[in-house]
Amino acid sequence: MDFVKDFAIFLQESGAIKFGNFKLSSGKDSAYYIDLRLIPSFPHQFRKMIKALQDLISKKIGLDSFDCIASIPTSGLVIASALAIETVKPLIYIRQKPKDYGTSSTIEGEVSAGSRILLIDDVGTTGLSLLNAIKSLKDAKMMVIAAFVIVNRSEGARELLASENVKLYELTDVQTVSNILYDAKLLDEQTHGRIKKQMSLV
């Protein structure tokens, strides 16, 4: 919990989480916006985040339960790359759509049928991009052991992945982050209430 508390405060101080009125790519309105693409610009915090993610994976499923790490460009891939180096595991990535030249591959990297895959992304929202990646991996005859994200927005990703028998884990979620910031008097009551209301509407 110590990491999560420090991380929540860092997210706000760095501008990786912003509060206000935002339009998401899904078209939904949101009281907050998360951009974890900023984190690698802060190497000490980035290393702490990767270490915390590695520890969570070790605790929840074990580092020997998977053969390979997979991710989705772009921001999730930066996290997965660092994790692959720390765990000395092979890395592959899944394109949102096949490239229209060369091999026309959807999956980039050394692909082996029967491999046990750990799927990594930065933020879990609806889970649709994760779901598409899972389907591509399954089509390539690979097994997705679990999926991990840094922040879960708790907007349906866990339930969607469960429909493919893949469990989703996270380092933290938006409700926890907002509670920490509110308790630290870094988030006003009105915004805190808006986030709680947004969560209850999911």
PDB file of C-alpha atoms in Angstrom:
ATOM      1  CA  MET A   1       0.000   0.000   0.000  1.00  0.00           C
ATOM      2  CA  ASP A   2       2.972   2.301   0.600  1.00  0.00           C
ATOM      3  CA  PHE A   3       3.873   2.184  -3.089  1.00  0.00           C
ATOM      4  CA  VAL A   4       0.269   2.863  -4.119  1.00  0.00           C
ATOM      5  CA  LYS A   5       0.030   5.896  -1.821  1.00  0.00           C
ATOM      6  CA  ASP A   6       3.285   7.387  -3.100  1.00  0.00           C
ATOM      7  CA  PHE A   7       2.337   6.513  -6.676  1.00  0.00           C
ATOM      8  CA  ALA A   8      -1.081   8.180  -6.408  1.00  0.00           C
ATOM      9  CA  ILE A   9       0.499  11.425  -5.192  1.00  0.00           C
ATOM     10  CA  PHE A  10       3.162  11.202  -7.914  1.00  0.00           C
ATOM     11  CA  LEU A  11       0.461  10.754 -10.588  1.00  0.00           C
ATOM     12  CA  GLN A  12      -1.096  14.056  -9.615  1.00  0.00           C
ATOM     13  CA  GLU A  13       2.161  15.945  -9.100  1.00  0.00           C
ATOM     14  CA  SER A  14       3.497  14.825 -12.497  1.00  0.00           C
ATOM     15  CA  GLY A  15       0.242  15.557 -14.307  1.00  0.00           C
ATOM     16  CA  ALA A  16      -0.216  11.905 -15.259  1.00  0.00           C
ATOM     17  CA  ILE A  17      -3.702  12.155 -13.761  1.00  0.00           C
ATOM     18  CA  LYS A  18      -5.757  15.290 -14.282  1.00  0.00           C
ATOM     19  CA  PHE A  19      -9.150  16.230 -12.887  1.00  0.00           C
ATOM     20  CA  GLY A  20     -11.787  18.316 -14.633  1.00  0.00           C
ATOM     21  CA  ASN A  21     -13.988  17.662 -17.650  1.00  0.00           C
ATOM     22  CA  PHE A  22     -12.613  15.348 -20.324  1.00  0.00           C
ATOM     23  CA  LYS A  23     -13.962  13.628 -23.417  1.00  0.00           C
ATOM     24  CA  LEU A  24     -12.589  10.103 -23.770  1.00  0.00           C
ATOM     25  CA  SER A  25     -11.864   8.274 -27.034  1.00  0.00           C
ATOM     26  CA  SER A  26     -15.005   6.252 -26.388  1.00  0.00           C
ATOM     27  CA  GLY A  27     -17.013   9.499 -26.498  1.00  0.00           C
ATOM     28  CA  LYS A  28     -17.808   9.338 -22.782  1.00  0.00           C
ATOM     29  CA  ASP A  29     -17.421  12.302 -20.438  1.00  0.00           C
ATOM     30  CA  SER A  30     -15.046  11.807 -17.529  1.00  0.00           C
ATOM     31  CA  ALA A  31     -14.122  13.703 -14.350  1.00  0.00           C
ATOM     32  CA  TYR A  32     -10.481  12.637 -14.762  1.00  0.00           C
ATOM     33  CA  TYR A  33      -7.901  11.716 -17.392  1.00  0.00           C
ATOM     34  CA  ILE A  34      -4.954   9.350 -16.972  1.00  0.00           C
ATOM     35  CA  ASP A  35      -1.864   9.502 -19.188  1.00  0.00           C
ATOM     36  CA  LEU A  36       0.766   7.015 -18.040  1.00  0.00           C
ATOM     37  CA  ARG A  37       2.907   7.807 -21.103  1.00  0.00           C
ATOM     38  CA  LEU A  38       4.465  10.502 -18.892  1.00  0.00           C
ATOM     39  CA  ILE A  39       5.875   8.022 -16.368  1.00  0.00           C
ATOM     40  CA  PRO A  40       9.012   6.915 -18.298  1.00  0.00           C
ATOM     41  CA  SER A  41      10.108  10.572 -18.285  1.00  0.00           C
ATOM     42  CA  PHE A  42      10.638  10.096 -14.528  1.00  0.00           C
ATOM     43  CA  PRO A  43      13.094   7.160 -14.438  1.00  0.00           C
ATOM     44  CA  HIS A  44      13.176   6.631 -10.665  1.00  0.00           C
ATOM     45  CA  GLN A  45       9.383   6.488 -10.436  1.00  0.00           C
ATOM     46  CA  PHE A  46       9.243   4.352 -13.580  1.00  0.00           C
ATOM     47  CA  ARG A  47      11.627   1.807 -12.044  1.00  0.00           C
ATOM     48  CA  LYS A  48       9.592   1.742  -8.828  1.00  0.00           C
ATOM     49  CA  MET A  49       6.412   1.136 -10.855  1.00  0.00           C
ATOM     50  CA  ILE A  50       7.977  -1.714 -12.847  1.00  0.00           C
ATOM     51  CA  LYS A  51       9.342  -3.284  -9.642  1.00  0.00           C
ATOM     52  CA  ALA A  52       5.901  -3.030  -7.987  1.00  0.00           C
ATOM     53  CA  LEU A  53       4.324  -4.619 -11.068  1.00  0.00           C
ATOM     54  CA  GLN A  54       6.872  -7.437 -11.027  1.00  0.00           C
ATOM     55  CA  ASP A  55       6.203  -8.041  -7.322  1.00  0.00           C
ATOM     56  CA  LEU A  56       2.435  -8.129  -7.942  1.00  0.00           C
ATOM     57  CA  ILE A  57       2.830 -10.637 -10.781  1.00  0.00           C
ATOM     58  CA  SER A  58       5.104 -12.791  -8.623  1.00  0.00           C
ATOM     59  CA  LYS A  59       2.562 -12.727  -5.781  1.00  0.00           C
ATOM     60  CA  LYS A  60      -0.573 -13.319  -7.871  1.00  0.00           C
ATOM     61  CA  ILE A  61       0.503 -15.882 -10.488  1.00  0.00           C
ATOM     62  CA  GLY A  62       4.247 -16.511 -10.090  1.00  0.00           C
ATOM     63  CA  LEU A  63       7.005 -15.627 -12.543  1.00  0.00           C
ATOM     64  CA  ASP A  64       7.261 -19.246 -13.730  1.00  0.00           C
ATOM     65  CA  SER A  65       3.607 -19.426 -14.795  1.00  0.00           C
ATOM     66  CA  PHE A  66       4.220 -17.737 -18.167  1.00  0.00           C
ATOM     67  CA  ASP A  67       6.731 -18.089 -20.999  1.00  0.00           C
ATOM     68  CA  CYS A  68       6.390 -14.727 -22.706  1.00  0.00           C
ATOM     69  CA  ILE A  69       5.157 -11.152 -22.154  1.00  0.00           C
ATOM     70  CA  ALA A  70       2.840  -9.511 -24.681  1.00  0.00           C
ATOM     71  CA  SER A  71       1.508  -5.983 -24.973  1.00  0.00           C
ATOM     72  CA  ILE A  72      -0.304  -3.512 -27.203  1.00  0.00           C
ATOM     73  CA  PRO A  73       1.383  -0.393 -28.647  1.00  0.00           C
ATOM     74  CA  THR A  74       2.112   2.175 -27.561  1.00  0.00           C
ATOM     75  CA  SER A  75       2.183   3.046 -23.855  1.00  0.00           C
ATOM     76  CA  GLY A  76       1.597  -0.505 -22.641  1.00  0.00           C
ATOM     77  CA  LEU A  77       4.524  -1.684 -24.738  1.00  0.00           C
ATOM     78  CA  VAL A  78       6.959   0.632 -22.921  1.00  0.00           C
ATOM     79  CA  ILE A  79       5.898  -0.918 -19.603  1.00  0.00           C
ATOM     80  CA  ALA A  80       6.022  -4.467 -20.990  1.00  0.00           C
ATOM     81  CA  SER A  81       9.514  -3.868 -22.453  1.00  0.00           C
ATOM     82  CA  ALA A  82      10.898  -2.783 -19.094  1.00  0.00           C
ATOM     83  CA  LEU A  83       9.197  -5.715 -17.379  1.00  0.00           C
ATOM     84  CA  ALA A  84      10.608  -8.180 -19.934  1.00  0.00           C
ATOM     85  CA  ILE A  85      14.128  -6.910 -19.225  1.00  0.00           C
ATOM     86  CA  GLU A  86      13.640  -7.242 -15.444  1.00  0.00           C
ATOM     87  CA  THR A  87      12.140 -10.744 -15.646  1.00  0.00           C
ATOM     88  CA  VAL A  88      14.358 -11.903 -18.560  1.00  0.00           C
ATOM     89  CA  LYS A  89      11.301 -13.022 -20.534  1.00  0.00           C
ATOM     90  CA  PRO A  90      10.696 -12.845 -24.296  1.00  0.00           C
ATOM     91  CA  LEU A  91       8.518  -9.972 -25.515  1.00  0.00           C
ATOM     92  CA  ILE A  92       5.984  -9.821 -28.338  1.00  0.00           C
ATOM     93  CA  TYR A  93       3.404  -7.219 -29.233  1.00  0.00           C
ATOM     94  CA  ILE A  94       0.039  -7.209 -30.945  1.00  0.00           C
ATOM     95  CA  ARG A  95      -0.833  -4.588 -33.525  1.00  0.00           C
ATOM     96  CA  GLN A  96      -4.312  -3.027 -33.438  1.00  0.00           C
ATOM     97  CA  LYS A  97      -4.551  -3.975 -37.116  1.00  0.00           C
ATOM     98  CA  PRO A  98      -2.209  -5.989 -39.377  1.00  0.00           C
ATOM     99  CA  LYS A  99       0.424  -3.975 -41.208  1.00  0.00           C
ATOM    100  CA  ASP A 100      -0.307  -3.684 -44.926  1.00  0.00           C
ATOM    101  CA  TYR A 101       3.231  -4.465 -46.078  1.00  0.00           C
ATOM    102  CA  GLY A 102       5.915  -7.106 -45.545  1.00  0.00           C
ATOM    103  CA  THR A 103       4.590 -10.098 -43.628  1.00  0.00           C
ATOM    104  CA  SER A 104       1.227  -8.450 -42.819  1.00  0.00           C
ATOM    105  CA  SER A 105       1.628  -9.716 -39.248  1.00  0.00           C
ATOM    106  CA  THR A 106      -0.666  -8.832 -36.383  1.00  0.00           C
ATOM    107  CA  ILE A 107       1.749 -10.259 -33.803  1.00  0.00           C
ATOM    108  CA  GLU A 108       5.365  -9.058 -33.853  1.00  0.00           C
ATOM    109  CA  GLY A 109       8.126 -11.159 -32.343  1.00  0.00           C
ATOM    110  CA  GLU A 110       8.972 -14.844 -32.029  1.00  0.00           C
ATOM    111  CA  VAL A 111       5.628 -16.638 -31.876  1.00  0.00           C
ATOM    112  CA  SER A 112       5.401 -20.234 -30.629  1.00  0.00           C
ATOM    113  CA  ALA A 113       2.157 -22.215 -30.526  1.00  0.00           C
ATOM    114  CA  GLY A 114       1.379 -23.361 -26.996  1.00  0.00           C
ATOM    115  CA  SER A 115       3.276 -20.513 -25.315  1.00  0.00           C
ATOM    116  CA  ARG A 116       1.841 -19.215 -22.055  1.00  0.00           C
ATOM    117  CA  ILE A 117       1.378 -15.456 -22.378  1.00  0.00           C
ATOM    118  CA  LEU A 118       1.219 -12.681 -19.787  1.00  0.00           C
ATOM    119  CA  LEU A 119      -0.609  -9.679 -21.250  1.00  0.00           C
ATOM    120  CA  ILE A 120       0.399  -6.180 -20.088  1.00  0.00           C
ATOM    121  CA  ASP A 121      -1.200  -2.773 -20.675  1.00  0.00           C
ATOM    122  CA  ASP A 122      -1.019   0.607 -18.981  1.00  0.00           C
ATOM    123  CA  VAL A 123      -4.680   1.381 -18.219  1.00  0.00           C
ATOM    124  CA  GLY A 124      -7.718  -0.895 -18.173  1.00  0.00           C
ATOM    125  CA  THR A 125     -10.967   0.804 -19.176  1.00  0.00           C
ATOM    126  CA  THR A 126     -13.565  -1.161 -21.141  1.00  0.00           C
ATOM    127  CA  GLY A 127     -11.053  -3.914 -21.917  1.00  0.00           C
ATOM    128  CA  LEU A 128     -11.813  -3.943 -25.645  1.00  0.00           C
ATOM    129  CA  SER A 129      -8.202  -3.514 -26.818  1.00  0.00           C
ATOM    130  CA  LEU A 130      -7.092  -6.207 -24.358  1.00  0.00           C
ATOM    131  CA  LEU A 131      -9.867  -8.494 -25.593  1.00  0.00           C
ATOM    132  CA  ASN A 132      -8.794  -8.053 -29.228  1.00  0.00           C
ATOM    133  CA  ALA A 133      -5.203  -8.877 -28.240  1.00  0.00           C
ATOM    134  CA  ILE A 134      -6.363 -12.015 -26.399  1.00  0.00           C
ATOM    135  CA  LYS A 135      -8.269 -13.183 -29.487  1.00  0.00           C
ATOM    136  CA  SER A 136      -5.224 -12.608 -31.736  1.00  0.00           C
ATOM    137  CA  LEU A 137      -3.026 -14.586 -29.331  1.00  0.00           C
ATOM    138  CA  LYS A 138      -5.547 -17.418 -29.123  1.00  0.00           C
ATOM    139  CA  ASP A 139      -5.811 -17.480 -32.930  1.00  0.00           C
ATOM    140  CA  ALA A 140      -2.035 -18.002 -32.951  1.00  0.00           C
ATOM    141  CA  LYS A 141      -2.555 -21.013 -30.649  1.00  0.00           C
ATOM    142  CA  MET A 142      -1.133 -19.311 -27.563  1.00  0.00           C
ATOM    143  CA  MET A 143      -2.578 -19.382 -24.038  1.00  0.00           C
ATOM    144  CA  VAL A 144      -3.183 -16.121 -22.181  1.00  0.00           C
ATOM    145  CA  ILE A 145      -2.490 -16.836 -18.499  1.00  0.00           C
ATOM    146  CA  ALA A 146      -3.532 -13.429 -17.111  1.00  0.00           C
ATOM    147  CA  ALA A 147      -3.589  -9.698 -17.854  1.00  0.00           C
ATOM    148  CA  PHE A 148      -2.054  -6.945 -15.706  1.00  0.00           C
ATOM    149  CA  VAL A 149      -2.513  -3.179 -15.913  1.00  0.00           C
ATOM    150  CA  ILE A 150      -1.069  -0.332 -13.866  1.00  0.00           C
ATOM    151  CA  VAL A 151      -4.380   1.492 -13.299  1.00  0.00           C
ATOM    152  CA  ASN A 152      -7.847   0.006 -13.657  1.00  0.00           C
ATOM    153  CA  ARG A 153     -10.515   2.593 -14.505  1.00  0.00           C
ATOM    154  CA  SER A 154     -13.116  -0.047 -13.464  1.00  0.00           C
ATOM    155  CA  GLU A 155     -15.318   0.481 -16.503  1.00  0.00           C
ATOM    156  CA  GLY A 156     -15.923  -3.124 -17.514  1.00  0.00           C
ATOM    157  CA  ALA A 157     -12.471  -4.483 -18.407  1.00  0.00           C
ATOM    158  CA  ARG A 158     -12.426  -7.121 -15.673  1.00  0.00           C
ATOM    159  CA  GLU A 159     -15.826  -8.493 -16.669  1.00  0.00           C
ATOM    160  CA  LEU A 160     -15.037  -8.454 -20.406  1.00  0.00           C
ATOM    161  CA  LEU A 161     -11.792 -10.370 -19.964  1.00  0.00           C
ATOM    162  CA  ALA A 162     -13.544 -12.852 -17.678  1.00  0.00           C
ATOM    163  CA  SER A 163     -15.735 -13.732 -20.683  1.00  0.00           C
ATOM    164  CA  GLU A 164     -12.539 -15.100 -22.277  1.00  0.00           C
ATOM    165  CA  ASN A 165     -11.488 -16.793 -19.006  1.00  0.00           C
ATOM    166  CA  VAL A 166      -8.658 -14.299 -18.475  1.00  0.00           C
ATOM    167  CA  LYS A 167      -8.279 -12.708 -15.048  1.00  0.00           C
ATOM    168  CA  LEU A 168      -7.350  -9.013 -14.851  1.00  0.00           C
ATOM    169  CA  TYR A 169      -5.100  -7.662 -12.095  1.00  0.00           C
ATOM    170  CA  GLU A 170      -4.040  -4.078 -11.413  1.00  0.00           C
ATOM    171  CA  LEU A 171      -1.502  -2.212  -9.307  1.00  0.00           C
ATOM    172  CA  THR A 172      -4.241   0.212  -8.315  1.00  0.00           C
ATOM    173  CA  ASP A 173      -7.569   1.631  -9.467  1.00  0.00           C
ATOM    174  CA  VAL A 174      -9.016   5.095  -9.909  1.00  0.00           C
ATOM    175  CA  GLN A 175     -11.195   4.913  -6.805  1.00  0.00           C
ATOM    176  CA  THR A 176      -8.172   4.060  -4.626  1.00  0.00           C
ATOM    177  CA  VAL A 177      -6.103   6.853  -6.204  1.00  0.00           C
ATOM    178  CA  SER A 178      -8.847   9.441  -5.685  1.00  0.00           C
ATOM    179  CA  ASN A 179      -9.413   8.311  -2.066  1.00  0.00           C
ATOM    180  CA  ILE A 180      -5.687   8.692  -1.311  1.00  0.00           C
ATOM    181  CA  LEU A 181      -5.570  12.160  -2.876  1.00  0.00           C
ATOM    182  CA  TYR A 182      -8.741  13.225  -1.044  1.00  0.00           C
ATOM    183  CA  ASP A 183      -7.392  11.998   2.314  1.00  0.00           C
ATOM    184  CA  ALA A 184      -4.136  13.875   1.621  1.00  0.00           C
ATOM    185  CA  LYS A 185      -6.187  17.027   0.908  1.00  0.00           C
ATOM    186  CA  LEU A 186      -4.924  17.045  -2.671  1.00  0.00           C
ATOM    187  CA  LEU A 187      -8.385  16.518  -4.166  1.00  0.00           C
ATOM    188  CA  ASP A 188     -11.442  18.603  -3.329  1.00  0.00           C
ATOM    189  CA  GLU A 189     -14.688  17.093  -2.098  1.00  0.00           C
ATOM    190  CA  GLN A 190     -16.673  17.990  -5.210  1.00  0.00           C
ATOM    191  CA  THR A 191     -14.235  16.261  -7.599  1.00  0.00           C
ATOM    192  CA  HIS A 192     -13.953  13.275  -5.275  1.00  0.00           C
ATOM    193  CA  GLY A 193     -17.738  12.997  -5.309  1.00  0.00           C
ATOM    194  CA  ARG A 194     -17.852  13.240  -9.119  1.00  0.00           C
ATOM    195  CA  ILE A 195     -15.401  10.351  -9.445  1.00  0.00           C
ATOM    196  CA  LYS A 196     -17.396   8.193  -7.012  1.00  0.00           C
ATOM    197  CA  LYS A 197     -20.561   8.999  -8.974  1.00  0.00           C
ATOM    198  CA  GLN A 198     -18.832   8.121 -12.266  1.00  0.00           C
ATOM    199  CA  MET A 199     -17.749   4.772 -10.816  1.00  0.00           C
ATOM    200  CA  SER A 200     -21.275   4.009  -9.638  1.00  0.00           C
ATOM    201  CA  LEU A 201     -22.677   4.616 -13.139  1.00  0.00           C
ATOM    202  CA  VAL A 202     -20.443   1.952 -14.717  1.00  0.00           C
TER     203      VAL A 202
END
